[in-house]
């Protein structure tokens, strides 16, 4: 997945408007307008870096003369004490952008690191690790990008990408067979259908309808292994529901194709990175 510049800029500008409003009282009243400084980004954790170019872009938008040096790039591993990047530019810009830039790179690195841990845990099986639509409003593009940087795969980006019949859709419509048939009469030929099932009987019904993807919702490992046998390659099988680092290996060993994890984006721990000023004191 590739981030588009206008998408990144829109996210950053919204964040800066939220944080600065019309003035940074501390910085604007203390720091001379022409003062320049250098700051370094230092890792205080170990994992997979993601979002460093996004963080640097924050400072570029605040100061078009800023100079950045990136030593460790997205997808590369960092350890505690590593210097990730240096930024030289307007002292005011560095101070104003500090929190926004760190929020973004810490969050994205947290997602990439958590994803990579899951990817390593299922290594040697056929299962891939995927995200969900359980993302923070306005941040989906960078969150899904971070999943790919960590070695995971993206589930559908939005509601337009795939017809996905969850239990709520089936309850609202009345039946799985009726819902699938109704969709096929109306949707375009390029759209795939995914159906959520909770039992092996529901799985058999979905298989009979020829849907392309079947989500196994909160099934036991024993039932998922049986589902793999019953499916015999006729559809992709996605395991979902309460997946943790402790359970993911056992799920992968059932033979499912995909393991989707909402926690990769909705409740990941931020990766600890700090910004340290290196320039001489610019106060008058």
Short mmCIF file of N, CA and C in Angstrom, two decimals, residues 120-270:
data_model
loop_
_atom_site.label_atom_id
_atom_site.label_comp_id
_atom_site.label_asym_id
_atom_site.label_seq_id
_atom_site.Cartn_x
_atom_site.Cartn_y
_atom_site.Cartn_z
N UNK A 120 4.82 -12.90 12.65
CA UNK A 120 5.86 -13.85 13.06
C UNK A 120 5.27 -15.06 13.78
N UNK A 121 4.21 -14.84 14.53
CA UNK A 121 3.58 -15.93 15.28
C UNK A 121 2.91 -16.96 14.38
N UNK A 122 2.48 -16.56 13.18
CA UNK A 122 1.81 -17.51 12.28
C UNK A 122 2.75 -18.01 11.18
N UNK A 123 4.02 -17.62 11.26
CA UNK A 123 4.98 -18.01 10.24
C UNK A 123 5.03 -19.54 10.10
N UNK A 124 5.06 -20.01 8.86
CA UNK A 124 5.09 -21.44 8.60
C UNK A 124 3.72 -22.03 8.34
N UNK A 125 2.65 -21.25 8.57
CA UNK A 125 1.29 -21.68 8.23
C UNK A 125 0.86 -20.95 6.96
N UNK A 126 -0.32 -21.27 6.45
CA UNK A 126 -0.81 -20.60 5.25
C UNK A 126 -1.54 -19.30 5.57
N UNK A 127 -1.77 -19.04 6.84
CA UNK A 127 -2.60 -17.90 7.24
C UNK A 127 -1.89 -16.57 7.07
N UNK A 128 -2.61 -15.59 6.56
CA UNK A 128 -2.12 -14.21 6.54
C UNK A 128 -2.86 -13.41 7.60
N UNK A 129 -2.23 -12.35 8.07
CA UNK A 129 -2.81 -11.49 9.10
C UNK A 129 -3.39 -10.25 8.43
N UNK A 130 -4.63 -9.92 8.76
CA UNK A 130 -5.30 -8.78 8.12
C UNK A 130 -5.92 -7.87 9.16
N UNK A 131 -6.11 -6.62 8.75
CA UNK A 131 -6.79 -5.65 9.61
C UNK A 131 -8.30 -5.71 9.39
N UNK A 132 -9.03 -4.75 9.93
CA UNK A 132 -10.48 -4.65 9.77
C UNK A 132 -10.84 -3.18 9.51
N UNK A 133 -12.12 -2.86 9.52
CA UNK A 133 -12.56 -1.47 9.42
C UNK A 133 -12.67 -0.81 10.79
N UNK A 134 -12.17 -1.46 11.82
CA UNK A 134 -12.20 -0.89 13.18
C UNK A 134 -11.02 0.07 13.34
N UNK A 135 -11.11 1.16 12.60
CA UNK A 135 -10.06 2.17 12.59
C UNK A 135 -10.58 3.46 13.21
N UNK A 136 -9.66 4.36 13.55
CA UNK A 136 -10.05 5.65 14.11
C UNK A 136 -10.53 6.57 13.00
N UNK A 137 -11.66 7.24 13.18
CA UNK A 137 -12.20 8.10 12.12
C UNK A 137 -11.15 9.11 11.62
N UNK A 138 -10.99 9.17 10.31
CA UNK A 138 -10.06 10.09 9.70
C UNK A 138 -8.64 9.57 9.56
N UNK A 139 -8.32 8.46 10.21
CA UNK A 139 -6.95 7.94 10.19
C UNK A 139 -6.82 6.60 9.47
N UNK A 140 -7.88 6.15 8.84
CA UNK A 140 -7.86 4.80 8.26
C UNK A 140 -6.71 4.60 7.28
N UNK A 141 -6.45 5.57 6.43
CA UNK A 141 -5.42 5.38 5.40
C UNK A 141 -4.05 5.14 6.01
N UNK A 142 -3.68 5.89 7.06
CA UNK A 142 -2.36 5.68 7.64
C UNK A 142 -2.33 4.44 8.53
N UNK A 143 -3.47 4.08 9.13
CA UNK A 143 -3.51 2.87 9.94
C UNK A 143 -3.38 1.63 9.07
N UNK A 144 -4.08 1.60 7.96
CA UNK A 144 -3.99 0.44 7.07
C UNK A 144 -2.61 0.36 6.41
N UNK A 145 -2.03 1.52 6.11
CA UNK A 145 -0.67 1.53 5.60
C UNK A 145 0.28 0.91 6.62
N UNK A 146 0.13 1.26 7.88
CA UNK A 146 1.00 0.74 8.93
C UNK A 146 0.89 -0.78 9.05
N UNK A 147 -0.31 -1.32 8.84
CA UNK A 147 -0.48 -2.78 8.88
C UNK A 147 0.37 -3.43 7.79
N UNK A 148 0.38 -2.87 6.59
CA UNK A 148 1.17 -3.46 5.51
C UNK A 148 2.67 -3.32 5.78
N UNK A 149 3.07 -2.23 6.42
CA UNK A 149 4.48 -2.06 6.76
C UNK A 149 4.91 -3.13 7.76
N UNK A 150 4.00 -3.55 8.62
CA UNK A 150 4.30 -4.61 9.58
C UNK A 150 4.22 -6.01 9.01
N UNK A 151 3.88 -6.12 7.72
CA UNK A 151 3.83 -7.43 7.08
C UNK A 151 2.45 -8.01 6.96
N UNK A 152 1.43 -7.26 7.41
CA UNK A 152 0.06 -7.74 7.31
C UNK A 152 -0.59 -7.35 5.99
N UNK A 153 -1.86 -7.73 5.84
CA UNK A 153 -2.62 -7.42 4.64
C UNK A 153 -3.86 -6.62 5.02
N UNK A 154 -4.36 -5.88 4.05
CA UNK A 154 -5.55 -5.09 4.29
C UNK A 154 -6.82 -5.85 3.93
N UNK A 155 -7.79 -5.80 4.85
CA UNK A 155 -9.14 -6.23 4.54
C UNK A 155 -9.74 -5.13 3.68
N UNK A 156 -11.02 -5.16 3.41
CA UNK A 156 -11.63 -4.12 2.59
C UNK A 156 -11.37 -2.74 3.20
N UNK A 157 -11.14 -1.78 2.33
CA UNK A 157 -10.83 -0.43 2.80
C UNK A 157 -12.10 0.28 3.26
N UNK A 158 -13.20 0.07 2.55
CA UNK A 158 -14.46 0.69 2.96
C UNK A 158 -15.63 -0.16 2.48
N UNK A 159 -16.83 0.33 2.69
CA UNK A 159 -18.04 -0.44 2.39
C UNK A 159 -18.26 -0.66 0.90
N UNK A 160 -17.52 0.05 0.06
CA UNK A 160 -17.69 -0.09 -1.39
C UNK A 160 -16.85 -1.22 -1.98
N UNK A 161 -15.93 -1.76 -1.19
CA UNK A 161 -14.97 -2.72 -1.73
C UNK A 161 -15.49 -4.14 -1.87
N UNK A 162 -16.44 -4.52 -1.05
CA UNK A 162 -16.88 -5.92 -1.02
C UNK A 162 -18.26 -5.97 -0.38
N UNK A 163 -19.08 -6.91 -0.85
CA UNK A 163 -20.38 -7.14 -0.20
C UNK A 163 -20.16 -8.11 0.94
N UNK A 164 -20.27 -7.62 2.16
CA UNK A 164 -19.99 -8.45 3.34
C UNK A 164 -21.24 -8.58 4.18
N UNK A 165 -21.78 -9.77 4.24
CA UNK A 165 -23.01 -10.04 4.98
C UNK A 165 -22.67 -10.51 6.39
N UNK A 166 -22.80 -9.60 7.35
CA UNK A 166 -22.58 -9.95 8.75
C UNK A 166 -23.90 -10.40 9.36
N UNK A 167 -23.85 -10.83 10.62
CA UNK A 167 -25.07 -11.34 11.26
C UNK A 167 -26.18 -10.29 11.29
N UNK A 168 -25.79 -9.01 11.42
CA UNK A 168 -26.81 -7.96 11.46
C UNK A 168 -27.52 -7.82 10.11
N UNK A 169 -26.77 -7.95 9.02
CA UNK A 169 -27.40 -7.91 7.70
C UNK A 169 -28.35 -9.09 7.51
N UNK A 170 -27.89 -10.26 7.92
CA UNK A 170 -28.71 -11.46 7.74
C UNK A 170 -29.97 -11.41 8.60
N UNK A 171 -29.82 -10.89 9.82
CA UNK A 171 -30.99 -10.74 10.68
C UNK A 171 -31.97 -9.74 10.08
N UNK A 172 -31.44 -8.66 9.51
CA UNK A 172 -32.31 -7.62 8.94
C UNK A 172 -33.02 -8.12 7.69
N UNK A 173 -32.32 -8.93 6.87
CA UNK A 173 -32.92 -9.39 5.62
C UNK A 173 -33.82 -10.60 5.82
N UNK A 174 -33.40 -11.51 6.69
CA UNK A 174 -34.23 -12.67 6.98
C UNK A 174 -33.59 -14.02 6.72
N UNK A 175 -32.69 -14.09 5.72
CA UNK A 175 -32.04 -15.37 5.45
C UNK A 175 -30.77 -15.16 4.65
N UNK A 176 -29.82 -16.07 4.82
CA UNK A 176 -28.56 -15.99 4.08
C UNK A 176 -28.78 -16.21 2.59
N UNK A 177 -29.53 -17.26 2.27
CA UNK A 177 -29.76 -17.59 0.86
C UNK A 177 -30.47 -16.45 0.14
N UNK A 178 -31.49 -15.90 0.77
CA UNK A 178 -32.22 -14.80 0.16
C UNK A 178 -31.35 -13.58 -0.03
N UNK A 179 -30.52 -13.28 0.96
CA UNK A 179 -29.66 -12.09 0.88
C UNK A 179 -28.61 -12.23 -0.22
N UNK A 180 -27.98 -13.38 -0.30
CA UNK A 180 -26.96 -13.61 -1.33
C UNK A 180 -27.58 -13.52 -2.72
N UNK A 181 -28.73 -14.16 -2.91
CA UNK A 181 -29.39 -14.13 -4.22
C UNK A 181 -29.80 -12.71 -4.61
N UNK A 182 -30.29 -11.95 -3.63
CA UNK A 182 -30.70 -10.57 -3.89
C UNK A 182 -29.51 -9.71 -4.29
N UNK A 183 -28.38 -9.91 -3.62
CA UNK A 183 -27.17 -9.16 -3.95
C UNK A 183 -26.71 -9.47 -5.37
N UNK A 184 -26.73 -10.73 -5.73
CA UNK A 184 -26.23 -11.12 -7.04
C UNK A 184 -27.08 -10.55 -8.18
N UNK A 185 -28.31 -10.30 -7.91
CA UNK A 185 -29.18 -9.72 -8.94
C UNK A 185 -28.86 -8.25 -9.19
N UNK A 186 -28.26 -7.57 -8.19
CA UNK A 186 -28.09 -6.13 -8.27
C UNK A 186 -26.64 -5.64 -8.40
N UNK A 187 -25.69 -6.40 -7.88
CA UNK A 187 -24.33 -5.88 -7.83
C UNK A 187 -23.57 -6.18 -9.11
N UNK A 188 -22.48 -5.44 -9.31
CA UNK A 188 -21.64 -5.62 -10.48
C UNK A 188 -20.87 -6.93 -10.45
N UNK A 189 -20.40 -7.36 -11.60
CA UNK A 189 -19.74 -8.66 -11.70
C UNK A 189 -18.36 -8.68 -11.07
N UNK A 190 -17.79 -7.51 -10.74
CA UNK A 190 -16.44 -7.48 -10.16
C UNK A 190 -16.46 -7.55 -8.63
N UNK A 191 -17.63 -7.51 -8.02
CA UNK A 191 -17.73 -7.46 -6.56
C UNK A 191 -17.80 -8.87 -5.98
N UNK A 192 -17.00 -9.12 -4.94
CA UNK A 192 -17.04 -10.40 -4.25
C UNK A 192 -18.02 -10.35 -3.08
N UNK A 193 -18.48 -11.52 -2.67
CA UNK A 193 -19.38 -11.62 -1.53
C UNK A 193 -18.69 -12.39 -0.40
N UNK A 194 -18.73 -11.83 0.80
CA UNK A 194 -18.26 -12.51 2.01
C UNK A 194 -19.44 -12.67 2.96
N UNK A 195 -19.54 -13.83 3.56
CA UNK A 195 -20.63 -14.11 4.49
C UNK A 195 -20.05 -14.53 5.83
N UNK A 196 -20.59 -13.97 6.90
CA UNK A 196 -20.18 -14.36 8.25
C UNK A 196 -21.03 -15.54 8.72
N UNK A 197 -20.37 -16.56 9.26
CA UNK A 197 -21.07 -17.73 9.80
C UNK A 197 -20.56 -18.02 11.21
N UNK A 198 -21.44 -18.60 12.01
CA UNK A 198 -21.07 -18.93 13.39
C UNK A 198 -21.12 -20.43 13.66
N UNK A 199 -21.69 -21.20 12.74
CA UNK A 199 -21.81 -22.64 12.93
C UNK A 199 -21.42 -23.36 11.64
N UNK A 200 -21.19 -24.66 11.75
CA UNK A 200 -20.85 -25.45 10.58
C UNK A 200 -22.04 -25.59 9.64
N UNK A 201 -23.25 -25.59 10.17
CA UNK A 201 -24.44 -25.65 9.30
C UNK A 201 -24.54 -24.39 8.45
N UNK A 202 -24.25 -23.23 9.06
CA UNK A 202 -24.25 -21.98 8.29
C UNK A 202 -23.15 -22.00 7.25
N UNK A 203 -22.01 -22.59 7.59
CA UNK A 203 -20.92 -22.73 6.63
C UNK A 203 -21.37 -23.52 5.41
N UNK A 204 -22.05 -24.62 5.64
CA UNK A 204 -22.53 -25.46 4.53
C UNK A 204 -23.49 -24.69 3.63
N UNK A 205 -24.35 -23.86 4.23
CA UNK A 205 -25.28 -23.06 3.44
C UNK A 205 -24.50 -22.07 2.58
N UNK A 206 -23.50 -21.42 3.17
CA UNK A 206 -22.69 -20.45 2.43
C UNK A 206 -21.94 -21.11 1.28
N UNK A 207 -21.42 -22.31 1.53
CA UNK A 207 -20.71 -23.04 0.48
C UNK A 207 -21.64 -23.39 -0.66
N UNK A 208 -22.86 -23.75 -0.33
CA UNK A 208 -23.85 -24.08 -1.36
C UNK A 208 -24.22 -22.90 -2.23
N UNK A 209 -24.02 -21.70 -1.70
CA UNK A 209 -24.34 -20.48 -2.45
C UNK A 209 -23.16 -20.00 -3.30
N UNK A 210 -22.02 -20.62 -3.12
CA UNK A 210 -20.86 -20.27 -3.93
C UNK A 210 -20.23 -18.93 -3.63
N UNK A 211 -20.34 -18.47 -2.39
CA UNK A 211 -19.71 -17.19 -2.04
C UNK A 211 -18.20 -17.34 -2.04
N UNK A 212 -17.51 -16.23 -2.28
CA UNK A 212 -16.05 -16.29 -2.44
C UNK A 212 -15.29 -16.35 -1.12
N UNK A 213 -15.84 -15.71 -0.07
CA UNK A 213 -15.14 -15.62 1.22
C UNK A 213 -16.14 -15.93 2.33
N UNK A 214 -15.70 -16.68 3.31
CA UNK A 214 -16.54 -17.01 4.46
C UNK A 214 -15.78 -16.65 5.73
N UNK A 215 -16.42 -15.83 6.56
CA UNK A 215 -15.83 -15.47 7.84
C UNK A 215 -16.33 -16.43 8.93
N UNK A 216 -15.40 -17.04 9.64
CA UNK A 216 -15.72 -17.94 10.75
C UNK A 216 -15.68 -17.11 12.03
N UNK A 217 -16.84 -16.78 12.54
CA UNK A 217 -16.94 -15.83 13.64
C UNK A 217 -16.91 -16.52 15.00
N UNK A 218 -15.84 -16.28 15.75
CA UNK A 218 -15.71 -16.80 17.11
C UNK A 218 -15.91 -18.31 17.21
N UNK A 219 -15.47 -19.04 16.23
CA UNK A 219 -15.56 -20.50 16.25
C UNK A 219 -14.41 -21.08 17.08
N UNK A 220 -14.62 -22.25 17.61
CA UNK A 220 -13.55 -22.96 18.30
C UNK A 220 -12.54 -23.45 17.27
N UNK A 221 -11.33 -23.73 17.72
CA UNK A 221 -10.31 -24.25 16.80
C UNK A 221 -10.75 -25.56 16.16
N UNK A 222 -11.44 -26.38 16.94
CA UNK A 222 -11.91 -27.66 16.42
C UNK A 222 -12.90 -27.45 15.29
N UNK A 223 -13.84 -26.52 15.48
CA UNK A 223 -14.81 -26.25 14.42
C UNK A 223 -14.16 -25.61 13.21
N UNK A 224 -13.17 -24.75 13.44
CA UNK A 224 -12.48 -24.13 12.29
C UNK A 224 -11.72 -25.17 11.48
N UNK A 225 -11.10 -26.13 12.17
CA UNK A 225 -10.39 -27.19 11.46
C UNK A 225 -11.37 -28.02 10.63
N UNK A 226 -12.56 -28.27 11.18
CA UNK A 226 -13.58 -28.99 10.44
C UNK A 226 -14.10 -28.17 9.26
N UNK A 227 -14.20 -26.87 9.47
CA UNK A 227 -14.65 -25.98 8.40
C UNK A 227 -13.67 -26.01 7.22
N UNK A 228 -12.37 -26.06 7.54
CA UNK A 228 -11.35 -26.14 6.49
C UNK A 228 -11.55 -27.41 5.66
N UNK A 229 -11.82 -28.51 6.32
CA UNK A 229 -12.04 -29.78 5.61
C UNK A 229 -13.29 -29.72 4.75
N UNK A 230 -14.37 -29.18 5.31
CA UNK A 230 -15.63 -29.11 4.57
C UNK A 230 -15.51 -28.18 3.35
N UNK A 231 -14.77 -27.11 3.51
CA UNK A 231 -14.64 -26.13 2.43
C UNK A 231 -13.77 -26.65 1.30
N UNK A 232 -12.69 -27.31 1.65
CA UNK A 232 -11.81 -27.97 0.68
C UNK A 232 -11.41 -27.03 -0.47
N UNK A 233 -11.09 -25.77 -0.10
CA UNK A 233 -10.60 -24.83 -1.08
C UNK A 233 -11.65 -24.14 -1.93
N UNK A 234 -12.92 -24.37 -1.66
CA UNK A 234 -13.98 -23.76 -2.49
C UNK A 234 -14.21 -22.29 -2.16
N UNK A 235 -13.71 -21.83 -1.04
CA UNK A 235 -13.83 -20.42 -0.65
C UNK A 235 -12.67 -20.08 0.28
N UNK A 236 -12.33 -18.80 0.35
CA UNK A 236 -11.35 -18.36 1.32
C UNK A 236 -12.01 -18.34 2.70
N UNK A 237 -11.29 -18.82 3.70
CA UNK A 237 -11.82 -18.84 5.06
C UNK A 237 -11.08 -17.82 5.92
N UNK A 238 -11.87 -16.95 6.54
CA UNK A 238 -11.32 -15.90 7.40
C UNK A 238 -11.75 -16.15 8.84
N UNK A 239 -10.78 -16.28 9.73
CA UNK A 239 -11.07 -16.42 11.16
C UNK A 239 -11.11 -15.05 11.80
N UNK A 240 -12.11 -14.82 12.65
CA UNK A 240 -12.26 -13.52 13.28
C UNK A 240 -12.88 -13.66 14.65
N UNK A 241 -12.51 -12.74 15.55
CA UNK A 241 -13.12 -12.70 16.86
C UNK A 241 -12.17 -13.05 17.99
N UNK A 242 -11.84 -12.04 18.80
CA UNK A 242 -11.04 -12.23 20.02
C UNK A 242 -9.70 -12.93 19.77
N UNK A 243 -9.04 -12.55 18.70
CA UNK A 243 -7.72 -13.11 18.40
C UNK A 243 -6.67 -12.39 19.24
N UNK A 244 -5.81 -13.14 19.90
CA UNK A 244 -4.75 -12.57 20.73
C UNK A 244 -3.41 -13.21 20.36
N UNK A 245 -2.35 -12.67 20.91
CA UNK A 245 -1.02 -13.24 20.67
C UNK A 245 -0.95 -14.68 21.20
N UNK A 246 -1.73 -14.96 22.22
CA UNK A 246 -1.72 -16.30 22.81
C UNK A 246 -2.50 -17.32 21.98
N UNK A 247 -3.50 -16.85 21.23
CA UNK A 247 -4.37 -17.78 20.50
C UNK A 247 -4.10 -17.85 19.01
N UNK A 248 -3.37 -16.88 18.46
CA UNK A 248 -3.28 -16.77 17.01
C UNK A 248 -2.59 -17.96 16.35
N UNK A 249 -1.59 -18.53 17.00
CA UNK A 249 -0.89 -19.67 16.40
C UNK A 249 -1.82 -20.87 16.26
N UNK A 250 -2.58 -21.15 17.29
CA UNK A 250 -3.52 -22.27 17.23
C UNK A 250 -4.56 -22.07 16.16
N UNK A 251 -5.03 -20.84 15.99
CA UNK A 251 -6.00 -20.53 14.94
C UNK A 251 -5.39 -20.76 13.57
N UNK A 252 -4.16 -20.29 13.38
CA UNK A 252 -3.50 -20.45 12.09
C UNK A 252 -3.30 -21.93 11.74
N UNK A 253 -3.03 -22.73 12.74
CA UNK A 253 -2.77 -24.16 12.51
C UNK A 253 -4.02 -24.94 12.14
N UNK A 254 -5.19 -24.32 12.22
CA UNK A 254 -6.41 -25.01 11.76
C UNK A 254 -6.47 -25.06 10.24
N UNK A 255 -5.68 -24.20 9.58
CA UNK A 255 -5.65 -24.20 8.11
C UNK A 255 -6.44 -23.09 7.46
N UNK A 256 -6.92 -22.12 8.25
CA UNK A 256 -7.66 -20.99 7.67
C UNK A 256 -6.72 -20.14 6.81
N UNK A 257 -7.31 -19.36 5.91
CA UNK A 257 -6.51 -18.56 4.99
C UNK A 257 -6.14 -17.19 5.55
N UNK A 258 -7.04 -16.60 6.32
CA UNK A 258 -6.88 -15.23 6.79
C UNK A 258 -7.28 -15.16 8.26
N UNK A 259 -6.54 -14.37 9.04
CA UNK A 259 -6.92 -14.08 10.42
C UNK A 259 -7.03 -12.57 10.54
N UNK A 260 -8.24 -12.07 10.76
CA UNK A 260 -8.44 -10.62 10.85
C UNK A 260 -8.49 -10.20 12.32
N UNK A 261 -7.84 -9.07 12.61
CA UNK A 261 -7.67 -8.63 14.00
C UNK A 261 -7.98 -7.14 14.10
N UNK A 262 -9.08 -6.79 14.71
CA UNK A 262 -9.46 -5.40 14.89
C UNK A 262 -8.53 -4.64 15.82
N UNK A 263 -7.95 -5.35 16.78
CA UNK A 263 -7.09 -4.70 17.78
C UNK A 263 -5.84 -4.10 17.18
N UNK A 264 -5.46 -4.51 15.98
CA UNK A 264 -4.27 -3.94 15.34
C UNK A 264 -4.40 -2.44 15.14
N UNK A 265 -5.63 -1.97 14.98
CA UNK A 265 -5.85 -0.55 14.74
C UNK A 265 -6.66 0.17 15.81
N UNK A 266 -7.57 -0.56 16.47
CA UNK A 266 -8.45 0.17 17.40
C UNK A 266 -7.92 0.28 18.82
N UNK A 267 -6.93 -0.50 19.19
CA UNK A 267 -6.47 -0.42 20.59
C UNK A 267 -4.99 -0.74 20.74
N UNK A 268 -4.21 -0.41 19.73
CA UNK A 268 -2.79 -0.73 19.77
C UNK A 268 -2.06 0.23 20.70
N UNK A 269 -0.98 -0.26 21.32
CA UNK A 269 -0.15 0.57 22.18
C UNK A 269 0.80 1.41 21.34
N UNK A 270 0.92 2.69 21.66
CA UNK A 270 1.83 3.58 20.93
C UNK A 270 3.28 3.15 21.16
#
